[in-house]
Tab-separated table of N, CA and C in Angstrom:
chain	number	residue	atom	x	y	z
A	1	UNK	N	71.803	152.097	158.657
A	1	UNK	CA	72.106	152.427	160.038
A	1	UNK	C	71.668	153.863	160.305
A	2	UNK	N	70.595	154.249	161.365
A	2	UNK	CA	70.368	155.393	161.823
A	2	UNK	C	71.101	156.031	162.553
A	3	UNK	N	71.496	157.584	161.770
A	3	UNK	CA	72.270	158.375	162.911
A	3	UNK	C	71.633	159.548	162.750
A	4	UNK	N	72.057	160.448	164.166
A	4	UNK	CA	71.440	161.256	164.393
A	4	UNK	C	72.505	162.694	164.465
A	5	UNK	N	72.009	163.664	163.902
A	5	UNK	CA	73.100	164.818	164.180
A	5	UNK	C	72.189	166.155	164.504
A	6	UNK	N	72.439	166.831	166.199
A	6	UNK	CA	71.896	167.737	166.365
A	6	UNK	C	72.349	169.077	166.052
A	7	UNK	N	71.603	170.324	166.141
A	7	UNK	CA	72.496	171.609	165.402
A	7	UNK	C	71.767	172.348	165.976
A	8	UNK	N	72.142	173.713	166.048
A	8	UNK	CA	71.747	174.827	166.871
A	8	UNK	C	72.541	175.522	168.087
A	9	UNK	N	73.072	174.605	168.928
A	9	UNK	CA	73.243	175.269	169.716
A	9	UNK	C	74.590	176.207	169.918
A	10	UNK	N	74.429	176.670	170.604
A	10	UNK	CA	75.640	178.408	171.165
A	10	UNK	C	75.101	179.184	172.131
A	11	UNK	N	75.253	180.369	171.746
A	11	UNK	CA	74.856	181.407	173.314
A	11	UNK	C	73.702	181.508	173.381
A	12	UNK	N	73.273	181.694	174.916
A	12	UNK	CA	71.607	182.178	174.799
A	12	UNK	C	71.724	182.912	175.452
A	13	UNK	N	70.700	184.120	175.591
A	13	UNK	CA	70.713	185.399	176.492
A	13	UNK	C	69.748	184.496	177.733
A	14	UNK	N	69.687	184.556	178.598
A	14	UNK	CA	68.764	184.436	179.610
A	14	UNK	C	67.223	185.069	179.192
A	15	UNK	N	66.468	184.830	179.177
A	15	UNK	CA	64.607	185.112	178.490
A	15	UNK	C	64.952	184.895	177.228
A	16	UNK	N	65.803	184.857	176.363
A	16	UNK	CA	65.716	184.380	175.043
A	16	UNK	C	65.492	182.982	174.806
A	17	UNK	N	65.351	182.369	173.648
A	17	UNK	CA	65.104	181.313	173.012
A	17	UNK	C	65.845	180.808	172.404
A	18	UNK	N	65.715	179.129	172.665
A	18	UNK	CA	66.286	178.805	171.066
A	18	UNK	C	65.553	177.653	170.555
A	19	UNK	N	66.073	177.033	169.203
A	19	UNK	CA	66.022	176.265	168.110
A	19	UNK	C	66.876	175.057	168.487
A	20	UNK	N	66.396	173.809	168.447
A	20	UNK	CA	67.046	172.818	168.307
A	20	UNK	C	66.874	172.217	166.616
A	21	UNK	N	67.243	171.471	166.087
A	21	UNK	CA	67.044	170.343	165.045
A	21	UNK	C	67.862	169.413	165.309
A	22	UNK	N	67.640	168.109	164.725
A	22	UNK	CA	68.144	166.777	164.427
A	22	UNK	C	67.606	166.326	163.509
A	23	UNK	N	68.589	165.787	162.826
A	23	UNK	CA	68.866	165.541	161.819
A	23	UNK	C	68.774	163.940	161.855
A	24	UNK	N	67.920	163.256	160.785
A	24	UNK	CA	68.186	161.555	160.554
A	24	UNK	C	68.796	161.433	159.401
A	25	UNK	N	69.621	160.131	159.379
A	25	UNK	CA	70.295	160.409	157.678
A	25	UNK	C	70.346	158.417	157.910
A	26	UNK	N	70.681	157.849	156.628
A	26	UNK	CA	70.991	156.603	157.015
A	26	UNK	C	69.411	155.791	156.664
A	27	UNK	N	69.016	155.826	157.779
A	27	UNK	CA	66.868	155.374	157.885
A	27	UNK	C	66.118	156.496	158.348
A	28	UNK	N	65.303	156.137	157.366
A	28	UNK	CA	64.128	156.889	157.367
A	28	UNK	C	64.040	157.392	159.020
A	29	UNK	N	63.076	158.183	159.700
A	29	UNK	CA	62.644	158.348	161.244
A	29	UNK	C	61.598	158.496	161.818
A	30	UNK	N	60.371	158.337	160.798
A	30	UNK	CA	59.210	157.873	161.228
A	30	UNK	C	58.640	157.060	161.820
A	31	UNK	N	59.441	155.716	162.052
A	31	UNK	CA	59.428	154.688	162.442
A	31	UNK	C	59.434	154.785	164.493
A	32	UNK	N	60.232	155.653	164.262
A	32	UNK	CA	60.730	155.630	165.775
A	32	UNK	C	59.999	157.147	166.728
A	33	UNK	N	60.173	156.694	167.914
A	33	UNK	CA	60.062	157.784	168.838
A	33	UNK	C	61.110	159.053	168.857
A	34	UNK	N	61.315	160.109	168.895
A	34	UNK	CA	62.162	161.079	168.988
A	34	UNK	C	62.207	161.638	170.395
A	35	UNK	N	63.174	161.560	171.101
A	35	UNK	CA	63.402	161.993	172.416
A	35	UNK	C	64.648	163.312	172.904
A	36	UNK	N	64.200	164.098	173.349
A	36	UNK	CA	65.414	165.325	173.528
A	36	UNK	C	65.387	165.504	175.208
A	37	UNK	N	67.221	165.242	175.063
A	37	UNK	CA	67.295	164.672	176.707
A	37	UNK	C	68.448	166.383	177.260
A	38	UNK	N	68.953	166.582	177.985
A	38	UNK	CA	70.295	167.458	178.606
A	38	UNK	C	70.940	166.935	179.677
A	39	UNK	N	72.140	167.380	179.840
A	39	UNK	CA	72.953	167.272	180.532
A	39	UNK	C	73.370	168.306	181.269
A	40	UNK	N	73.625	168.888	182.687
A	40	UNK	CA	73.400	170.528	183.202
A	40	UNK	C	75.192	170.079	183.145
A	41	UNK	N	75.869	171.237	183.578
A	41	UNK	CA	77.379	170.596	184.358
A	41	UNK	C	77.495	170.212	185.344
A	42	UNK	N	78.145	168.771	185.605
A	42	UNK	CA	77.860	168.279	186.877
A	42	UNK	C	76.754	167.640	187.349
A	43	UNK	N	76.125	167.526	186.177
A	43	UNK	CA	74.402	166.880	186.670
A	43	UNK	C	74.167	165.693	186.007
A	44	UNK	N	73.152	164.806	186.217
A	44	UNK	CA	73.154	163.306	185.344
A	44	UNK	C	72.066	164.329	184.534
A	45	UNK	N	72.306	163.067	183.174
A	45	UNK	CA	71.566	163.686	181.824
A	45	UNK	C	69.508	163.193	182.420
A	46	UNK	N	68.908	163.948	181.757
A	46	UNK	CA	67.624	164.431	181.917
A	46	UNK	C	66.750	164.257	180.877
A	47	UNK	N	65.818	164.011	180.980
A	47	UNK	CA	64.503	164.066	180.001
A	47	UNK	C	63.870	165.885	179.571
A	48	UNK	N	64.153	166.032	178.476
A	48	UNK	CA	63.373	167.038	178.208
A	48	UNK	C	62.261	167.109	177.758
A	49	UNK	N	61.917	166.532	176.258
A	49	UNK	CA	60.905	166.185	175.697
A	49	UNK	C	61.040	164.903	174.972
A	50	UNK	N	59.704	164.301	174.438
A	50	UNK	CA	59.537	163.034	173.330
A	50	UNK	C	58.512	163.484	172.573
A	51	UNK	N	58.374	162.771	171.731
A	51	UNK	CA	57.258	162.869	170.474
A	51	UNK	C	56.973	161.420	169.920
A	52	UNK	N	56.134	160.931	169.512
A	52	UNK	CA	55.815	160.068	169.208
A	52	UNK	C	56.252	159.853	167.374
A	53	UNK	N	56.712	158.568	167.385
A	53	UNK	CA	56.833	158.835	165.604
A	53	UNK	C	56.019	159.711	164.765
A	54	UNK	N	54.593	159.331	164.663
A	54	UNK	CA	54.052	160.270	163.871
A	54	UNK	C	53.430	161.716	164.690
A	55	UNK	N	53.823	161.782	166.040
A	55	UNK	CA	53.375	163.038	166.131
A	55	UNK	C	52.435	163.192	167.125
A	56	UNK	N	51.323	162.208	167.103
A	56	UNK	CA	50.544	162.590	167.996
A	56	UNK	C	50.922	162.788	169.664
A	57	UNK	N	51.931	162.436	169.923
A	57	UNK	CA	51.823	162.100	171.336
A	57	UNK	C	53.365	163.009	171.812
A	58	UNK	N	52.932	163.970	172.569
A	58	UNK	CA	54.250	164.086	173.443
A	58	UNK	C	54.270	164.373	174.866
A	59	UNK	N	55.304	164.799	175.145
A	59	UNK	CA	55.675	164.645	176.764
A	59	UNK	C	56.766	165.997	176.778
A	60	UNK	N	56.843	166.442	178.182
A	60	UNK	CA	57.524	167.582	178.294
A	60	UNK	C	57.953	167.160	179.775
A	61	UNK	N	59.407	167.550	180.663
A	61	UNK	CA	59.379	167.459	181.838
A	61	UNK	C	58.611	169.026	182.522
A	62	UNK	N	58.494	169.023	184.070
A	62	UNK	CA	57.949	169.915	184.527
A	62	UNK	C	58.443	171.539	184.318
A	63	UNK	N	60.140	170.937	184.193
A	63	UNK	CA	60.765	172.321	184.099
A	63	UNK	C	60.673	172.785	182.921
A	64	UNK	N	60.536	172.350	181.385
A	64	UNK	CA	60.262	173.094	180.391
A	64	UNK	C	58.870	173.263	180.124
A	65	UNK	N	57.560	172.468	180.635
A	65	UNK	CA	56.164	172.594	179.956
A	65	UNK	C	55.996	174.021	180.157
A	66	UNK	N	55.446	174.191	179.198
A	66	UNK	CA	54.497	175.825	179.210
A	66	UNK	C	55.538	177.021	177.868
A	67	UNK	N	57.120	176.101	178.068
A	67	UNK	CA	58.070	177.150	177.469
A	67	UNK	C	58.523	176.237	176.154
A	68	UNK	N	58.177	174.626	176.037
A	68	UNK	CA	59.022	173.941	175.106
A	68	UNK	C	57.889	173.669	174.614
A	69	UNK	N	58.144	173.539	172.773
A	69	UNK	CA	57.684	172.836	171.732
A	69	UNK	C	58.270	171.891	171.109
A	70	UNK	N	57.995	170.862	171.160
A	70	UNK	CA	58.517	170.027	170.475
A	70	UNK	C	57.997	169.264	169.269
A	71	UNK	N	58.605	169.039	167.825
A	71	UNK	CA	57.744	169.382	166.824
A	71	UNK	C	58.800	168.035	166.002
A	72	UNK	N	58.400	167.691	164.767
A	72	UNK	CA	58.723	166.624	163.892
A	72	UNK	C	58.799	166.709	162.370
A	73	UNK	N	59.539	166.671	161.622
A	73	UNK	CA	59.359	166.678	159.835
A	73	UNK	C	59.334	165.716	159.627
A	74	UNK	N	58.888	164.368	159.439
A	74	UNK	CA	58.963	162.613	159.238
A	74	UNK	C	59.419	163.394	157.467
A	75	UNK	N	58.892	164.129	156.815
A	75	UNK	CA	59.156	163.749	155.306
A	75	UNK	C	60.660	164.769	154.946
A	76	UNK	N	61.195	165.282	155.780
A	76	UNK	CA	62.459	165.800	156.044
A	76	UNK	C	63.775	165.079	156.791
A	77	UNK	N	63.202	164.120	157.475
A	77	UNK	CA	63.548	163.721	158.572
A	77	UNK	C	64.137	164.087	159.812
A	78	UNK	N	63.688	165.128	160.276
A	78	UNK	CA	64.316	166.140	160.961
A	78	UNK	C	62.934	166.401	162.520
A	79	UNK	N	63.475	166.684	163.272
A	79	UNK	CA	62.756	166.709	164.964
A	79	UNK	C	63.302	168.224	165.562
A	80	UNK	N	62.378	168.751	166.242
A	80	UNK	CA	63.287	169.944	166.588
A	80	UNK	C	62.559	170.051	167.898
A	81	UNK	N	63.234	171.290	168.764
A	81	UNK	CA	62.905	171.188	169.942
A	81	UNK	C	63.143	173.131	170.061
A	82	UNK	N	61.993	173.835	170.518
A	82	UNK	CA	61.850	175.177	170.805
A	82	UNK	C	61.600	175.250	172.366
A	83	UNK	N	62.765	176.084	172.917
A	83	UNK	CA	62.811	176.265	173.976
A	83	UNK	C	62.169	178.353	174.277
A	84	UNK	N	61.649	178.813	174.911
A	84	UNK	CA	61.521	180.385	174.923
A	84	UNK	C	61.637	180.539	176.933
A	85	UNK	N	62.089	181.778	176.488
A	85	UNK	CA	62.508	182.201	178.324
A	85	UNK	C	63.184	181.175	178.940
A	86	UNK	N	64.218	181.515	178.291
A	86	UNK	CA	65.523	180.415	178.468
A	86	UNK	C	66.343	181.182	180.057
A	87	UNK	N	67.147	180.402	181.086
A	87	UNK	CA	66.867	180.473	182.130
A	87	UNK	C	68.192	180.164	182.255
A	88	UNK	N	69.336	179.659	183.417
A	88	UNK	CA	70.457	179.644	183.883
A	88	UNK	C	70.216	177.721	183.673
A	89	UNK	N	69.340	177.325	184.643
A	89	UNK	CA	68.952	176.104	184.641
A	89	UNK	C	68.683	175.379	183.421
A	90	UNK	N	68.378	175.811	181.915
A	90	UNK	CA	68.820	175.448	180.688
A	90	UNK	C	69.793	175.215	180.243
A	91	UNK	N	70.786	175.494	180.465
A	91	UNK	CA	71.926	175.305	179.817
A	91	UNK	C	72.762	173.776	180.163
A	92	UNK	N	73.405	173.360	179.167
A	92	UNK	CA	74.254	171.943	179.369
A	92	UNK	C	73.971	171.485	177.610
A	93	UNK	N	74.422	170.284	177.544
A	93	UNK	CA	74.474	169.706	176.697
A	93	UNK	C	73.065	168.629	176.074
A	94	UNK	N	72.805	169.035	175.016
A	94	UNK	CA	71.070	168.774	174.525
A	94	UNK	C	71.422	167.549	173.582
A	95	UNK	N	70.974	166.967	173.915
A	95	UNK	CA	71.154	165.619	172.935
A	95	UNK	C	69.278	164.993	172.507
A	96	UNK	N	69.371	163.955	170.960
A	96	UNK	CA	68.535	164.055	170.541
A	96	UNK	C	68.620	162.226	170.370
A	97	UNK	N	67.606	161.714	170.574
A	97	UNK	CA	67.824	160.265	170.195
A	97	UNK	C	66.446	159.664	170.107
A	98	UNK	N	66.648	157.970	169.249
A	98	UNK	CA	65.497	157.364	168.509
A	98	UNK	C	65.361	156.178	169.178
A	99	UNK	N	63.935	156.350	169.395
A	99	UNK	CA	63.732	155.099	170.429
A	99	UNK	C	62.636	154.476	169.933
A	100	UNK	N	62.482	152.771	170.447
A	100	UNK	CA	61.180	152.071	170.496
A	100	UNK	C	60.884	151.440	171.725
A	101	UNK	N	59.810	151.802	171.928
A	101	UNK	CA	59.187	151.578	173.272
A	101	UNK	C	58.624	150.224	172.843
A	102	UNK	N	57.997	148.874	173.754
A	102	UNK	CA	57.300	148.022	173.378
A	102	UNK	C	55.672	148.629	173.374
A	103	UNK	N	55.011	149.439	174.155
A	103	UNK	CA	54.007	149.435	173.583
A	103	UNK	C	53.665	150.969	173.202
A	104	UNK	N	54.884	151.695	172.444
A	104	UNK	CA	54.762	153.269	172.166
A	104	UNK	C	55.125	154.287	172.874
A	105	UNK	N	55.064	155.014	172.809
A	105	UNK	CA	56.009	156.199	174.092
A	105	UNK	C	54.906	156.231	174.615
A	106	UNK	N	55.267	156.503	175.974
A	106	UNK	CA	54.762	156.858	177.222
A	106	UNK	C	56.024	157.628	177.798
A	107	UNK	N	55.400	158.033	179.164
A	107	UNK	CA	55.959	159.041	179.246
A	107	UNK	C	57.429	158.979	180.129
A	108	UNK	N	57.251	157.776	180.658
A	108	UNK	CA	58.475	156.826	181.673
A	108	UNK	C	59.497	156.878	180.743
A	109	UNK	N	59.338	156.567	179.589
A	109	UNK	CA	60.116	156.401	178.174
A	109	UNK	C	61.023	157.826	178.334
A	110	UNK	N	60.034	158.649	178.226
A	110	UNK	CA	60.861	160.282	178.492
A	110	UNK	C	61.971	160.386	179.483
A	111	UNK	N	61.376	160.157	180.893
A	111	UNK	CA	61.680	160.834	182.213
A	111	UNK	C	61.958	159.825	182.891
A	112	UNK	N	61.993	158.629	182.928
A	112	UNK	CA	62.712	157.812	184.000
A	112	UNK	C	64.332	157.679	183.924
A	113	UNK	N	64.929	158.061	184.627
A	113	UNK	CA	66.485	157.777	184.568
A	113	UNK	C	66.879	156.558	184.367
A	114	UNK	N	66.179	155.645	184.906
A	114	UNK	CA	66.126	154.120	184.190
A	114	UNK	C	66.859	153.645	182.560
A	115	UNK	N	65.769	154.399	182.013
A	115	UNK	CA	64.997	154.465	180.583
A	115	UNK	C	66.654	155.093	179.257
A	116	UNK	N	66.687	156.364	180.638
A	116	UNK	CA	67.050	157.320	179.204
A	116	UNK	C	68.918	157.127	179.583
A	117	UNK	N	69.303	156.509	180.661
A	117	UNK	CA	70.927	156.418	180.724
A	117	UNK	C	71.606	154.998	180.218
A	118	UNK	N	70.623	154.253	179.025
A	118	UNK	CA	71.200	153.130	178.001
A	118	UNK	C	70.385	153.267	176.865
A	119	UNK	N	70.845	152.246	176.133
A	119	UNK	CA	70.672	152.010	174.810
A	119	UNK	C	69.106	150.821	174.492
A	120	UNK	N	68.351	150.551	175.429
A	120	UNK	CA	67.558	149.455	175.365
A	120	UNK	C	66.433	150.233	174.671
A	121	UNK	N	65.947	151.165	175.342
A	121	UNK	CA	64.924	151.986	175.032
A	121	UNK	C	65.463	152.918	174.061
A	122	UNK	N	66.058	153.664	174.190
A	122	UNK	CA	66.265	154.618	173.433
A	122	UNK	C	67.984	154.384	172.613
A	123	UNK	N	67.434	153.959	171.603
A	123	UNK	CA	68.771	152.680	170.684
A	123	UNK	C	69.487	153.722	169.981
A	124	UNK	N	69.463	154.860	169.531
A	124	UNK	CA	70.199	155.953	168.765
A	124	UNK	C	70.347	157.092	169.292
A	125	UNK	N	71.683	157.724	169.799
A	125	UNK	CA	71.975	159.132	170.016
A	125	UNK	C	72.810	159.521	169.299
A	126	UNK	N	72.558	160.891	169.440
A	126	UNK	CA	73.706	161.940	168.352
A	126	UNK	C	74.739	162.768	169.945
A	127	UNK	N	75.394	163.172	168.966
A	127	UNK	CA	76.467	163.512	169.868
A	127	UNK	C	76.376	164.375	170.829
A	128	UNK	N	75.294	165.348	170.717
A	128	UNK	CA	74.832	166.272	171.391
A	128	UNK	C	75.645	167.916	170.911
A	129	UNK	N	74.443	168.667	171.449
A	129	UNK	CA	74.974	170.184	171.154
A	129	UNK	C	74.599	170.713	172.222
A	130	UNK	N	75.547	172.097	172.335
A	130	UNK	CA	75.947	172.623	173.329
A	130	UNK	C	75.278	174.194	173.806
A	131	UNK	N	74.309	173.612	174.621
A	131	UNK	CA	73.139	175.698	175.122
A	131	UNK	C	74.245	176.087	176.137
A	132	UNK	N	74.353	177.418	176.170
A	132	UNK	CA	75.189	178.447	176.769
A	132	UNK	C	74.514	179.300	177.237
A	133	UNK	N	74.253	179.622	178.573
A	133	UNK	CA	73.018	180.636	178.890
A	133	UNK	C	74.222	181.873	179.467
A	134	UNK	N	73.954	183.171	178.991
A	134	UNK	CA	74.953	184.093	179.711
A	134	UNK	C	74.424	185.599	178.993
A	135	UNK	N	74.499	186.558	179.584
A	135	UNK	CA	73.589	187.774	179.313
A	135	UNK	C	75.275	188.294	178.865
């Protein structure tokens, strides 16, 4: 059984950065898509980034491209997510989860609210961790 456990988060200064990881334990995570979603306060949860199992393929929404990396260890099993010039509008709750698309991630997979508020598409979440933006 795949589970997922994310780590990193706490305070962020506003223009600072941070570090996400997730963690697979249980099955392997090469197999699957890796998706990193948030939650603002008060807001429905969001698409941040995806990655494709092995890597080649990702996706970013509009509000992080240019500032997020999103990156993969398949032989660690571990996914991480680099955020820089971190902002007020960052902050909420970052969650990390494993998905199979029928014909591979695309990018609907990421960003459709459809997609990312059940379990069809995206079959494994971790509990989520918590960004704090405050100078």
């Amino acid at each position: 059984q795949l589970q997922l456990a994310e780590s990193g988060g706490g305070l962020v200064q506003p223009g600072g950065s941070l570090r996400l990881s997730c963690a697979a334990s249980g099955l392997t995570m090469d197999y699957y898509d890796i998706g990193w979603f948030r939650q603002p306060p008060g807001k429905e949860r969001e698409g941040v980034s995806c990655i494709s199992g092995g890597g080649g393929t990702a996706y970013y929404s509009n509000s992080v491209k240019g500032r997020a990396t999103i990156s993969r260890d398949n032989a660690k099993s571990t996914a991480f997510l680099h955020l820089s010039d971190v902002n007020a509008e960052d902050a909420g709750v970052y969650f990390c989860a494993a998905g199979q698309g029928p014909v591979g991630l695309v990018e609907a997979m990421c960003m459709d609210p459809r997609h990312i508020s059940g379990t069809e598409i995206w079959r494994v979440w971790g509990k989520g961790t918590l960004i704090t933006v405050s100078s």
